[in-house]
Amino acid sequence: MKISINKESSIPIRDQLIEQLGLSIASGSLRPHEKLPSIRALADRLGVHYSTITAAYNHLADVGLLEIRQGSGVRVAASGRRVESENTELSMDEMFFDFLARASEKGYSYKDVQHCFASLAKRAPVSKVIVVDGNKDFHPLIESELSPHFEIPVHCLLPQELLSDIKQVEDALVVSSLYHLFTFQKHIKDLTRLVACNIEPARNELEAVNHLPKLSLLALVSVSPHLMQMAGKLVAAMRGEEVAVRAVLRDDETEIKYLVKHADMFLCDSASKEVVSKYVPASKLHIFNLYSQGTIQLIKDRLAKWG
């Protein structure tokens, strides 16, 4: 597990750890059930007090991303879905007859199975994509990034907004990162209409930040204050006070124009690209996307096969 901290940064070490571990889980770098270093092992490795690691682990456990069990250590929380062995590839016939065998062992009849297939045939077609994300100010960014790829509307909801009217999923494909999936997945009956996707870990962008000379100025531009806060913590964990960070909202074009002369690098989200590109030379500009082309294709494939 790759993780770093900067003790000279003004960002608390606990927060540096939370952002890095949270991103690793949301991006799929840390898989469900994967074991993390023990509290004392990670504290020794990073040279910090064990209470700092405890605080970070406990926070991630409180939000459902980690499981801390006496005797078995700290693990990434389960996604709630059965995961087959990576070395096992079952054919459609094998999976189908395995399902029938398990249904019969549970006492269900052939007619019960027929009823399930009849209900499947009658379900409403997908008319919208619902993306569930717990950060409200991410929603404009998500909708801006995903909408151009689909012919049906893309809407964002908070987990509690989804749960307040669960019937709205009946004609929707629900998309969520693993970071938020645990809050509502047990309420989704039809898992063919639930896509758990990874958030991009921004490896290329962070690598570019890592190569900035000391005393550089990094400009972060986004429609999301929360995204800029997260990025600032990640940069602080990598570079500490070596790289100064200036966060600017996309609509503050006056500040963006001012920073062109002073910033060594601009990092912006996809929703800010059009504005920032008007002022910033391509050599200084890096664009961050929440979703990879692979994730977008995964959503398209699910719509095509199960929509």
Short mmCIF file of N, CA and C in Angstrom, two decimals, residues 13 24 67 100 103-104 127 156 158 166 189 192 222 240 255 266 276 287 304:
data_model
loop_
_atom_site.label_atom_id
_atom_site.label_comp_id
_atom_site.label_asym_id
_atom_site.label_seq_id
_atom_site.Cartn_x
_atom_site.Cartn_y
_atom_site.Cartn_z
N ILE A 13 -1.90 15.37 9.84
CA ILE A 13 -1.52 14.07 9.29
C ILE A 13 -2.73 13.16 9.19
N SER A 24 -7.84 5.76 -2.43
CA SER A 24 -7.40 4.42 -2.82
C SER A 24 -8.56 3.44 -2.85
N GLU A 67 -13.36 -2.02 7.92
CA GLU A 67 -13.87 -2.88 8.99
C GLU A 67 -12.71 -3.15 9.95
N LEU A 100 -30.27 -22.26 -10.38
CA LEU A 100 -31.44 -23.14 -10.23
C LEU A 100 -31.22 -24.14 -9.09
N ALA A 103 -31.66 -22.33 -5.85
CA ALA A 103 -33.08 -22.01 -5.64
C ALA A 103 -33.84 -23.24 -5.17
N SER A 104 -33.55 -24.38 -5.79
CA SER A 104 -34.26 -25.61 -5.41
C SER A 104 -33.89 -26.04 -3.99
N SER A 127 -34.81 5.02 -18.13
CA SER A 127 -35.05 6.33 -18.77
C SER A 127 -34.10 7.40 -18.26
N CYS A 156 -27.89 13.68 -10.42
CA CYS A 156 -27.14 13.33 -9.21
C CYS A 156 -28.03 13.48 -7.98
N LEU A 158 -27.97 12.90 -3.48
CA LEU A 158 -27.34 12.48 -2.24
C LEU A 158 -27.91 11.12 -1.84
N ILE A 166 -37.26 5.62 -2.80
CA ILE A 166 -36.52 4.55 -3.45
C ILE A 166 -37.19 4.11 -4.75
N LYS A 189 -32.93 -3.57 -5.16
CA LYS A 189 -33.32 -4.97 -5.36
C LYS A 189 -32.70 -5.55 -6.62
N THR A 192 -28.74 -5.64 -11.41
CA THR A 192 -28.32 -5.41 -12.80
C THR A 192 -28.42 -3.93 -13.15
N SER A 222 -11.81 24.57 -10.03
CA SER A 222 -12.90 23.59 -10.04
C SER A 222 -14.23 24.27 -9.78
N GLY A 240 4.20 18.93 1.00
CA GLY A 240 4.25 19.81 2.16
C GLY A 240 4.24 21.27 1.76
N GLU A 255 -9.41 36.08 -11.25
CA GLU A 255 -8.31 35.45 -10.51
C GLU A 255 -7.54 34.47 -11.39
N PHE A 266 -1.43 24.52 -13.71
CA PHE A 266 -2.86 24.59 -13.44
C PHE A 266 -3.42 23.17 -13.49
N VAL A 276 -10.83 27.67 -18.33
CA VAL A 276 -9.40 27.78 -18.04
C VAL A 276 -8.57 27.78 -19.32
N ILE A 287 -5.81 18.43 -17.02
CA ILE A 287 -7.25 18.25 -16.82
C ILE A 287 -7.49 16.97 -16.03
N ALA A 304 -26.83 -1.00 -22.44
CA ALA A 304 -27.13 -1.74 -23.67
C ALA A 304 -27.62 -3.16 -23.39
#
